[in-house]
Coordinates of C-alpha atoms in Angstrom, one line a residue:
Chain A
X896 CA 112.7 129.3 78.2
X897 CA 110.3 126.7 76.7
X898 CA 111.8 123.8 78.5
X899 CA 111.6 120.3 77.0
X900 CA 108.8 120.0 74.5
X901 CA 107.4 116.8 73.1
X902 CA 105.0 116.1 70.3
X903 CA 102.4 114.8 69.9
X904 CA 100.9 114.7 73.4
X905 CA 98.6 111.8 72.6
X906 CA 98.7 109.1 69.9
X907 CA 96.7 106.1 69.0
X908 CA 98.2 103.4 66.8
X909 CA 97.3 99.9 65.6
X910 CA 99.4 96.8 66.3
X911 CA 102.1 96.4 63.7
X912 CA 102.2 100.0 62.7
X913 CA 105.2 102.3 63.2
X914 CA 105.3 105.5 65.2
X915 CA 107.6 108.6 65.5
X916 CA 107.8 110.7 68.6
X917 CA 109.6 114.1 68.7
X918 CA 111.5 116.0 71.3
X919 CA 113.1 119.4 71.5
X920 CA 115.5 119.8 74.4
X921 CA 115.7 122.6 76.9
X922 CA 117.6 125.6 75.4
X923 CA 121.4 125.0 75.9
X924 CA 121.1 121.3 76.4
X925 CA 123.0 118.9 74.1
X926 CA 122.0 115.5 75.4
X927 CA 118.6 113.8 75.0
X928 CA 117.4 110.6 76.7
X929 CA 114.2 108.7 76.2
X930 CA 112.3 106.8 78.8
X931 CA 109.2 104.5 78.7
X932 CA 106.8 104.7 81.6
X933 CA 104.2 102.0 81.6
X934 CA 101.1 102.4 83.7
X935 CA 101.8 102.2 87.4
X936 CA 105.6 101.9 86.8
X937 CA 108.6 104.1 87.0
X938 CA 110.3 105.4 83.9
X939 CA 112.6 102.9 82.2
X940 CA 115.6 104.1 80.2
X941 CA 115.5 103.4 76.5
X942 CA 118.5 105.2 75.1
X943 CA 120.5 108.4 75.1
X944 CA 121.8 110.6 72.3
X945 CA 124.7 113.0 72.3
X946 CA 126.5 114.5 69.3
X947 CA 124.0 112.8 67.0
X948 CA 125.1 109.3 68.2
X949 CA 123.4 106.8 70.4
X950 CA 125.8 106.5 73.3
X951 CA 124.0 104.3 75.7
X952 CA 121.0 102.0 75.4
X953 CA 118.7 100.3 77.9
X954 CA 117.2 96.8 77.7
X955 CA 114.9 97.5 74.7
X956 CA 114.6 95.6 71.4
X957 CA 115.9 96.9 68.1
X958 CA 112.3 97.9 67.2
X959 CA 113.1 101.0 69.2
X960 CA 115.4 103.4 67.4
X961 CA 116.2 107.0 67.5
X962 CA 117.9 109.9 66.0
X963 CA 119.4 113.2 67.1
X964 CA 119.6 116.2 64.7
X965 CA 122.3 118.9 64.6
X966 CA 120.0 121.3 66.5
X967 CA 119.9 118.6 69.3
X968 CA 116.3 117.7 68.8
X969 CA 115.5 114.0 68.7
X970 CA 113.1 111.4 67.4
X971 CA 112.1 108.1 68.9
X972 CA 110.9 105.5 66.4
X973 CA 109.1 102.3 67.3
X974 CA 108.4 99.7 64.6
X975 CA 106.0 96.8 64.5
X976 CA 104.0 98.1 67.5
X977 CA 102.8 95.7 70.2
X978 CA 100.1 96.2 72.7
X979 CA 102.8 96.2 75.4
X980 CA 104.3 99.4 73.8
X981 CA 101.4 101.4 75.2
X982 CA 103.0 103.8 77.6
X983 CA 103.9 107.4 78.4
X984 CA 107.2 108.2 76.5
X985 CA 109.3 110.8 78.3
X986 CA 112.1 112.8 76.8
X987 CA 114.7 114.2 79.1
X988 CA 117.5 116.7 78.2
X989 CA 120.7 117.6 80.0
X990 CA 124.0 119.2 79.3
X991 CA 126.9 116.9 79.2
X992 CA 129.3 119.5 80.6
X993 CA 127.2 119.9 83.8
X994 CA 127.9 116.4 84.9
X995 CA 125.7 113.5 86.1
X996 CA 124.8 115.4 89.3
X997 CA 122.8 118.0 87.4
X998 CA 119.9 115.7 86.8
X999 CA 117.7 116.0 83.8
X1000 CA 114.8 118.1 82.7
X1001 CA 111.7 116.2 81.5
X1002 CA 109.1 117.0 78.9
X1003 CA 105.4 116.4 79.5
X1004 CA 105.5 113.1 77.6
X1005 CA 103.7 111.5 74.7
X1006 CA 100.9 109.1 75.6
X1007 CA 101.0 106.2 73.1
X1008 CA 98.1 103.8 73.0
X1009 CA 98.4 100.7 70.8
X1010 CA 95.1 99.0 69.9
Chain B
X717 CA 124.1 98.4 87.8
X718 CA 121.8 100.2 90.1
X719 CA 118.3 99.4 91.5
X720 CA 115.8 101.5 93.5
X721 CA 113.1 100.2 95.8
X722 CA 110.3 102.4 96.9
X723 CA 108.8 100.6 99.8
X724 CA 105.2 102.0 99.6
X725 CA 103.2 102.1 96.5
X726 CA 100.6 104.4 98.1
X727 CA 100.7 106.7 101.1
X728 CA 97.4 108.3 102.3
X729 CA 97.7 111.2 104.6
X730 CA 95.5 114.0 106.0
X731 CA 96.2 117.6 105.1
X732 CA 98.8 119.3 107.4
X733 CA 100.1 116.0 108.7
X734 CA 103.8 115.1 108.2
X735 CA 104.8 112.5 105.6
X736 CA 107.7 110.3 104.8
X737 CA 108.2 108.5 101.5
X738 CA 110.8 105.7 101.7
X739 CA 113.5 104.9 99.2
X740 CA 116.3 102.4 99.3
X741 CA 118.9 101.8 96.6
X742 CA 121.5 99.3 95.6
X743 CA 124.6 100.1 93.5
X744 CA 128.1 98.7 93.0
X745 CA 129.4 102.2 92.3
X746 CA 128.9 105.6 94.0
X747 CA 125.7 107.3 92.9
X748 CA 123.9 110.6 93.0
X749 CA 120.3 110.5 94.3
X750 CA 117.2 112.3 93.2
X751 CA 113.5 112.7 94.0
X752 CA 111.1 113.6 91.2
X753 CA 107.4 114.5 91.4
X754 CA 104.8 113.7 88.7
X755 CA 101.5 115.5 88.8
X756 CA 98.6 113.8 86.8
X757 CA 99.1 113.8 83.1
X758 CA 102.4 115.7 83.4
X759 CA 106.1 114.9 83.1
X760 CA 108.6 114.7 85.9
X761 CA 109.8 117.7 87.9
X762 CA 113.0 117.6 90.0
X763 CA 112.2 118.0 93.7
X764 CA 115.7 117.7 95.2
X765 CA 119.0 115.9 94.8
X766 CA 121.9 114.6 96.9
X767 CA 125.4 115.1 95.4
X768 CA 127.7 115.3 98.4
X769 CA 128.2 117.0 101.7
X770 CA 125.4 117.5 104.2
X771 CA 123.2 114.4 104.3
X772 CA 120.1 116.5 104.7
X773 CA 119.0 118.2 101.5
X774 CA 116.2 120.7 101.0
X775 CA 114.2 120.9 97.8
X776 CA 111.2 122.8 96.4
X777 CA 107.7 123.0 97.9
X778 CA 109.0 122.4 101.5
X779 CA 110.3 118.9 100.9
X780 CA 113.6 117.6 102.3
X781 CA 115.4 114.2 102.1
X782 CA 118.1 112.5 104.2
X783 CA 120.8 110.4 102.7
X784 CA 121.9 107.5 104.8
X785 CA 124.9 105.7 103.3
X786 CA 125.0 102.8 105.8
X787 CA 121.3 102.0 105.2
X788 CA 121.5 102.9 101.5
X789 CA 118.4 105.0 101.9
X790 CA 117.2 108.4 100.7
X791 CA 113.8 109.0 102.4
X792 CA 111.7 112.1 101.4
X793 CA 109.9 114.1 104.1
X794 CA 107.6 117.0 104.5
X795 CA 106.5 118.3 107.9
X796 CA 103.0 119.5 106.8
X797 CA 101.4 118.4 103.5
X798 CA 98.9 120.2 101.4
X799 CA 96.2 118.9 99.1
X800 CA 98.3 120.2 96.2
X801 CA 101.0 117.7 97.1
X802 CA 98.9 114.9 95.8
X803 CA 101.1 113.3 93.1
X804 CA 103.4 110.4 92.2
X805 CA 106.9 110.6 93.7
X806 CA 109.8 108.8 92.1
X807 CA 113.2 108.2 93.7
X808 CA 116.1 107.8 91.2
X809 CA 119.8 107.2 91.1
X810 CA 122.6 107.8 88.6
X811 CA 126.1 106.7 88.6
X812 CA 128.7 109.3 89.5
X813 CA 130.8 108.2 86.5
X814 CA 129.8 107.4 82.9
X815 CA 126.6 108.7 81.4
X816 CA 123.8 110.5 83.1
X817 CA 121.0 108.0 82.8
X818 CA 118.6 107.6 85.6
X819 CA 117.3 104.4 87.3
X820 CA 113.9 105.0 88.9
X821 CA 111.9 103.2 91.5
X822 CA 108.3 102.3 90.8
X823 CA 106.9 105.4 92.5
X824 CA 104.9 106.2 95.5
X825 CA 101.5 107.8 95.2
X826 CA 100.9 110.4 97.9
X827 CA 97.2 110.9 98.5
X828 CA 96.4 114.0 100.6
X829 CA 92.9 114.3 101.9
X830 CA 91.2 117.2 103.8

């Protein structure tokens, strides 16, 4: 079982550019959540996808958007990058049928640096 | 809405000593509680979780945590730490109803020295 895989592992972008991060969930999982972890902070929830729909969103601007594909993989897109978007972006997968108490499995993250 | 407060940003301890990492939470609804560990340049790994029943829960790597409803706390403990336990530890909560999104604390860095 490959677990949750994210790509790329590191990325450097310039202010104003756009970026796409990718996530493949753990085998058997159908729900993908994205989190932003700024340096020295805990992860903050961006949004969650289930059945190819965004079903919950955290307090992030519309510059942050996502997509889930039929195979449950997901993308996170960030437009008009700001220096403050520099962070570790974590993808977490879960199975909706296992309930909230199951927790989530996290990938290794993508380190985004905006210069 | 929920919030999580981890009272110590950094906890230095000597190898083989006991350690406690403190976590308090606030929520208007019933929650599940989790502790995750993050090793350098890695993602998060689930250490343990409290769902219901016994307030003392045991996790991986010899860690345990105690849920205290009256104090809204979920402190993490280990009786004897190893150098390899050096990592960032995050307390998190999720609502028992609705969607399984996690609210994290800011983390506690456990620094184990010889």
